[in-house]
């Protein structure tokens, strides 16, 4: 079957990175059933032939107006699709959409009319925000990491930067590779525009945010970058839990050790 990825190696590479990450999400136990979603901004790979592809779906409202997305194209995981299936068949479990000129609706253009993720309002709001601030980030990831979600069931962890500092202090790499820390968003209905708005507000300060009792949302240069940031935070959460399971509160790196690291790796404060 013909695919939009045929003879477009640069675009295919990005989509196959999504497939690779989808496999990791499943292996990690972060992607039960249809859990999680991924979107990537692929506008830079779009040629005249893609621009002239006809719609293969109805015009569908996004639910919000996103002025920076005019003429943009995204690869999106399909709603109700499984990450473990997407890992093998990305173009059967996801699709490419075109944002229409009203910036408030989209059509699917390839390969098949797979309806995009239920979290499309959040994902597209994040891309709109990123473009607006001139960021070169192209990927957005939502997933359900067991350890990090469990931590949001404990009220003291929901205070600003409590989890950021706790997780950073478990192992030096976490601050090095997730230097902006972990934002917290109080519980909101999945897929809601409310959740989307709260998410972009937190992206001002963080690349990874927790949706209380639901999951994480991360943005990055590409999908590997977004995944890696969640992965290092999850590693820290595992170290914390392992120490607690051994019956003690982990000491954490000292303030001096954190400061030394921050200077040595040229990290933000
Ligand atoms: O797509 O994880 O939040 C399934 C979800 C919705
Ligand atoms: Zn979810």
CSV table of C-alpha atoms and ligand atoms in Angstrom, one decimal:
chain,number,residue,atom,x,y,z
A,1,UNK,CA,0.0,0.0,0.0
A,2,UNK,CA,1.2,3.5,-0.8
A,3,UNK,CA,2.3,5.6,2.2
A,4,UNK,CA,3.2,9.2,2.7
A,5,UNK,CA,6.5,7.9,4.1
A,6,UNK,CA,7.5,6.4,0.7
A,7,UNK,CA,10.5,8.2,-0.7
A,8,UNK,CA,10.6,10.6,2.2
A,9,UNK,CA,13.4,9.2,4.4
A,10,UNK,CA,13.6,12.3,6.7
A,11,UNK,CA,9.9,12.1,7.5
A,12,UNK,CA,10.0,8.3,7.8
A,13,UNK,CA,12.9,8.6,10.2
A,14,UNK,CA,10.8,10.8,12.6
A,15,UNK,CA,7.8,8.6,12.4
A,16,UNK,CA,9.9,5.5,13.0
A,17,UNK,CA,11.4,7.2,16.1
A,18,UNK,CA,7.8,7.5,17.3
A,19,UNK,CA,7.3,3.8,16.7
A,20,UNK,CA,10.5,3.0,18.7
A,21,UNK,CA,9.4,5.1,21.6
A,22,UNK,CA,5.9,3.6,21.5
A,23,UNK,CA,7.6,0.2,22.0
A,24,UNK,CA,9.6,1.5,25.0
A,25,UNK,CA,6.4,2.9,26.6
A,26,UNK,CA,4.7,-0.5,26.3
A,27,UNK,CA,7.8,-2.3,27.6
A,28,UNK,CA,8.0,0.0,30.6
A,29,UNK,CA,4.3,-0.6,31.5
A,30,UNK,CA,3.5,3.0,30.9
A,31,UNK,CA,1.0,2.3,28.1
A,32,UNK,CA,-1.8,0.0,29.2
A,33,UNK,CA,-4.5,-0.5,26.5
A,34,UNK,CA,-4.7,2.8,24.5
A,35,UNK,CA,-3.0,4.8,27.2
A,36,UNK,CA,-0.9,7.8,26.2
A,37,UNK,CA,-0.4,9.7,23.0
A,38,UNK,CA,2.2,11.2,20.8
A,39,UNK,CA,2.1,14.0,18.3
A,40,UNK,CA,5.0,15.4,16.2
A,41,UNK,CA,5.1,18.6,14.1
A,42,UNK,CA,6.2,17.4,10.7
A,43,UNK,CA,5.6,20.7,8.8
A,44,UNK,CA,9.3,21.0,7.9
A,45,UNK,CA,9.1,17.7,5.9
A,46,UNK,CA,6.0,18.8,3.9
A,47,UNK,CA,6.5,19.2,0.1
A,48,UNK,CA,4.1,20.5,-2.6
A,49,UNK,CA,2.8,17.0,-3.2
A,50,UNK,CA,1.8,16.6,0.4
A,51,UNK,CA,0.3,20.0,0.5
A,52,UNK,CA,-2.0,19.0,-2.4
A,53,UNK,CA,-3.1,15.7,-0.9
A,54,UNK,CA,-6.9,15.7,-0.5
A,55,UNK,CA,-8.6,15.3,2.8
A,56,UNK,CA,-9.6,11.7,3.7
A,57,UNK,CA,-11.8,12.7,6.6
A,58,UNK,CA,-14.4,15.3,7.4
A,59,UNK,CA,-13.4,18.7,8.7
A,60,UNK,CA,-13.1,18.2,12.5
A,61,UNK,CA,-13.0,21.0,15.1
A,62,UNK,CA,-10.1,21.0,17.5
A,63,UNK,CA,-12.1,22.5,20.3
A,64,UNK,CA,-9.9,25.6,20.5
A,65,UNK,CA,-8.3,28.1,18.1
A,66,UNK,CA,-4.5,27.9,17.7
A,67,UNK,CA,-3.3,30.8,15.5
A,68,UNK,CA,0.3,29.6,15.2
A,69,UNK,CA,-0.7,26.3,13.7
A,70,UNK,CA,-2.0,27.7,10.4
A,71,UNK,CA,-0.9,25.3,7.6
A,72,UNK,CA,0.9,23.0,10.0
A,73,UNK,CA,1.0,19.2,9.7
A,74,UNK,CA,1.3,16.7,12.5
A,75,UNK,CA,1.7,13.0,12.8
A,76,UNK,CA,-0.7,11.9,15.6
A,77,UNK,CA,-1.2,8.6,17.4
A,78,UNK,CA,-4.8,7.4,16.7
A,79,UNK,CA,-7.4,7.5,19.4
A,80,UNK,CA,-8.1,4.1,21.0
A,81,UNK,CA,-5.0,2.8,19.3
A,82,UNK,CA,-2.4,0.9,21.3
A,83,UNK,CA,1.3,1.9,21.7
A,84,UNK,CA,2.3,-1.7,21.4
A,85,UNK,CA,0.6,-1.8,17.9
A,86,UNK,CA,1.9,1.6,16.9
A,87,UNK,CA,5.4,0.3,17.6
A,88,UNK,CA,5.1,-2.1,14.7
A,89,UNK,CA,2.6,-0.3,12.4
A,90,UNK,CA,2.8,3.5,12.9
A,91,UNK,CA,0.8,4.4,9.9
A,92,UNK,CA,-2.1,2.1,10.8
A,93,UNK,CA,-2.3,3.3,14.4
A,94,UNK,CA,-1.7,7.0,13.7
A,95,UNK,CA,-2.2,9.4,10.9
A,96,UNK,CA,-1.1,12.7,9.4
A,97,UNK,CA,-3.3,15.7,9.8
A,98,UNK,CA,-3.4,19.2,8.2
A,99,UNK,CA,-4.5,22.2,10.3
A,100,UNK,CA,-7.0,24.3,8.3
A,101,UNK,CA,-6.8,28.0,7.7
A,102,UNK,CA,-9.3,28.8,10.5
A,103,UNK,CA,-6.7,27.4,12.9
A,104,UNK,CA,-9.6,25.7,14.7
A,105,UNK,CA,-10.1,22.5,12.7
A,106,UNK,CA,-8.2,19.8,10.9
A,107,UNK,CA,-8.5,17.1,8.3
A,108,UNK,CA,-6.7,13.8,8.0
A,109,UNK,CA,-4.6,13.5,4.8
A,110,UNK,CA,-2.6,10.2,5.1
A,111,UNK,CA,-2.3,7.2,5.2
A,112,UNK,CA,-5.6,6.1,6.5
A,113,UNK,CA,-8.5,7.9,8.2
A,114,UNK,CA,-7.3,7.0,11.7
A,115,UNK,CA,-8.9,9.6,14.1
A,116,UNK,CA,-6.2,11.4,16.1
A,117,UNK,CA,-5.7,11.1,19.9
A,118,UNK,CA,-8.3,12.1,22.4
A,119,UNK,CA,-5.8,14.5,23.9
A,120,UNK,CA,-5.5,16.5,20.6
A,121,UNK,CA,-6.5,19.8,22.3
A,122,UNK,CA,-3.7,19.5,24.8
A,123,UNK,CA,-1.1,18.3,22.2
A,124,UNK,CA,-1.9,20.9,19.6
A,125,UNK,CA,-2.1,23.7,22.3
A,126,UNK,CA,1.4,22.7,23.3
A,127,UNK,CA,2.7,22.9,19.7
A,128,UNK,CA,1.0,26.2,19.2
A,129,UNK,CA,2.7,27.5,22.4
A,130,UNK,CA,6.1,26.1,21.3
A,131,UNK,CA,5.9,27.7,17.8
A,132,UNK,CA,4.7,31.0,19.4
A,133,UNK,CA,7.9,31.3,21.5
A,134,UNK,CA,10.2,30.3,18.7
A,135,UNK,CA,11.1,26.9,20.1
A,136,UNK,CA,12.7,24.2,17.9
A,137,UNK,CA,10.8,21.5,19.9
A,138,UNK,CA,8.8,19.3,17.5
A,139,UNK,CA,7.5,16.5,19.8
A,140,UNK,CA,4.9,16.1,22.5
A,141,UNK,CA,4.4,12.9,24.5
A,142,UNK,CA,1.8,11.9,27.0
A,143,UNK,CA,2.2,8.7,29.0
A,144,UNK,CA,1.3,6.9,32.2
A,145,UNK,CA,4.5,6.1,34.2
A,146,UNK,CA,3.4,4.1,37.2
A,147,UNK,CA,6.0,5.5,39.7
A,148,UNK,CA,5.5,9.2,38.8
A,149,UNK,CA,1.7,8.9,38.9
A,150,UNK,CA,1.8,7.1,42.2
A,151,UNK,CA,3.8,10.1,43.6
A,152,UNK,CA,0.9,12.5,42.7
A,153,UNK,CA,-1.4,10.6,45.0
A,154,UNK,CA,0.5,12.2,48.0
A,155,UNK,CA,-0.6,15.8,48.6
A,156,UNK,CA,2.7,17.1,49.9
A,157,UNK,CA,4.3,16.1,46.5
A,158,UNK,CA,1.9,18.4,44.7
A,159,UNK,CA,3.4,21.6,46.1
A,160,UNK,CA,5.5,23.5,43.6
A,161,UNK,CA,8.9,21.9,43.0
A,162,UNK,CA,8.8,19.5,45.9
A,163,UNK,CA,9.0,16.6,43.4
A,164,UNK,CA,11.4,18.4,41.1
A,165,UNK,CA,13.9,18.8,44.0
A,166,UNK,CA,13.3,15.3,45.4
A,167,UNK,CA,13.8,13.6,42.0
A,168,UNK,CA,16.8,15.7,41.1
A,169,UNK,CA,18.5,14.8,44.4
A,170,UNK,CA,18.3,11.0,43.7
A,171,UNK,CA,21.0,10.8,41.1
A,172,UNK,CA,23.0,13.6,39.4
A,173,UNK,CA,21.9,12.8,35.8
A,174,UNK,CA,18.3,13.7,36.5
A,175,UNK,CA,18.9,17.5,36.8
A,176,UNK,CA,21.5,17.3,34.0
A,177,UNK,CA,19.0,15.7,31.6
A,178,UNK,CA,15.7,17.2,32.9
A,179,UNK,CA,17.1,20.6,33.8
A,180,UNK,CA,13.8,22.5,34.0
A,181,UNK,CA,12.3,20.0,36.4
A,182,UNK,CA,8.7,18.7,36.8
A,183,UNK,CA,5.7,21.0,36.7
A,184,UNK,CA,2.5,19.9,38.5
A,185,UNK,CA,-1.1,20.3,37.2
A,186,UNK,CA,-4.0,19.7,39.6
A,187,UNK,CA,-6.4,17.0,38.4
A,188,UNK,CA,-8.5,18.0,35.4
A,189,UNK,CA,-10.8,16.0,33.1
A,190,UNK,CA,-8.8,14.1,30.5
A,191,UNK,CA,-9.0,15.5,26.9
A,192,UNK,CA,-10.5,18.8,28.2
A,193,UNK,CA,-9.6,22.3,26.9
A,194,UNK,CA,-9.1,23.2,30.6
A,195,UNK,CA,-6.3,20.6,30.9
A,196,UNK,CA,-4.8,21.9,27.7
A,197,UNK,CA,-4.7,25.5,29.0
A,198,UNK,CA,-3.3,24.5,32.3
A,199,UNK,CA,-0.6,22.4,30.5
A,200,UNK,CA,0.7,25.3,28.3
A,201,UNK,CA,0.8,27.6,31.3
A,202,UNK,CA,3.2,25.2,33.1
A,203,UNK,CA,5.3,24.8,29.9
A,204,UNK,CA,6.5,28.4,30.4
A,205,UNK,CA,8.7,26.9,33.2
A,206,UNK,CA,8.9,23.2,32.6
A,207,UNK,CA,9.5,20.7,29.7
A,208,UNK,CA,7.8,17.9,31.6
A,209,UNK,CA,4.5,18.3,33.6
A,210,UNK,CA,2.5,15.9,35.7
A,211,UNK,CA,-1.2,15.7,35.3
A,212,UNK,CA,-2.2,14.8,38.9
A,213,UNK,CA,-3.4,11.1,39.2
A,214,UNK,CA,-3.2,10.7,35.4
A,215,UNK,CA,0.2,10.9,33.7
A,216,UNK,CA,3.0,13.1,32.4
A,217,UNK,CA,3.2,15.3,29.4
A,218,UNK,CA,6.6,16.2,28.0
A,219,UNK,CA,7.9,18.2,25.0
A,220,UNK,CA,11.3,18.0,23.3
A,221,UNK,CA,13.3,18.5,20.1
A,222,UNK,CA,12.1,15.1,18.9
A,223,UNK,CA,10.2,12.2,20.5
A,224,UNK,CA,13.4,10.6,21.9
A,225,UNK,CA,14.2,13.8,23.7
A,226,UNK,CA,10.8,14.0,25.2
A,227,UNK,CA,10.9,10.3,26.2
A,228,UNK,CA,14.4,10.6,27.8
A,229,UNK,CA,13.3,13.4,30.1
A,230,UNK,CA,10.4,11.3,31.4
A,231,UNK,CA,12.7,8.3,31.6
A,232,UNK,CA,15.3,10.0,33.9
A,233,UNK,CA,12.5,11.3,36.2
A,234,UNK,CA,11.0,7.8,36.4
A,235,UNK,CA,14.5,6.4,37.2
A,236,UNK,CA,14.8,8.8,40.1
A,237,UNK,CA,11.3,7.9,41.3
A,238,UNK,CA,12.4,4.2,41.2
A,239,UNK,CA,15.4,5.0,43.3
A,240,UNK,CA,13.3,6.8,45.8
A,241,UNK,CA,10.8,4.0,46.0
A,242,UNK,CA,13.5,1.3,46.3
A,243,UNK,CA,15.1,3.2,49.2
A,244,UNK,CA,11.6,3.5,50.9
A,245,UNK,CA,11.0,-0.2,50.3
A,246,UNK,CA,14.3,-1.0,52.0
A,247,UNK,CA,12.8,0.8,55.0
A,248,UNK,CA,14.6,4.2,55.0
A,249,UNK,CA,14.1,7.7,53.7
A,250,UNK,CA,16.8,8.3,51.0
A,251,UNK,CA,19.3,11.0,52.1
A,252,UNK,CA,19.3,12.6,48.6
A,253,UNK,CA,22.3,14.6,47.3
A,254,UNK,CA,23.2,17.5,49.6
A,255,UNK,CA,22.5,21.1,48.6
A,256,UNK,CA,26.3,21.5,48.1
A,257,UNK,CA,26.4,18.5,45.7
A,258,UNK,CA,23.4,19.8,43.8
A,259,UNK,CA,25.1,23.2,43.5
A,260,UNK,CA,28.4,21.8,42.4
A,261,UNK,CA,26.6,19.8,39.7
A,262,UNK,CA,24.6,22.7,38.5
A,263,UNK,CA,27.7,24.8,38.0
A,264,UNK,CA,29.8,22.0,36.4
A,265,UNK,CA,27.0,21.1,33.9
A,266,UNK,CA,26.0,24.8,33.3
A,267,UNK,CA,22.4,24.1,34.3
A,268,UNK,CA,19.8,26.6,35.2
A,269,UNK,CA,19.5,27.2,39.0
B,1,LIG,O1,-5.1,8.3,24.9
B,1,LIG,O2,-4.0,8.5,27.8
B,1,LIG,O3,-5.3,10.7,28.4
B,1,LIG,C1,-5.4,7.8,26.1
B,1,LIG,C2,-5.0,8.7,27.2
B,1,LIG,C3,-5.8,9.9,27.4
B,2,LIG,ZN1,-3.7,9.6,29.6
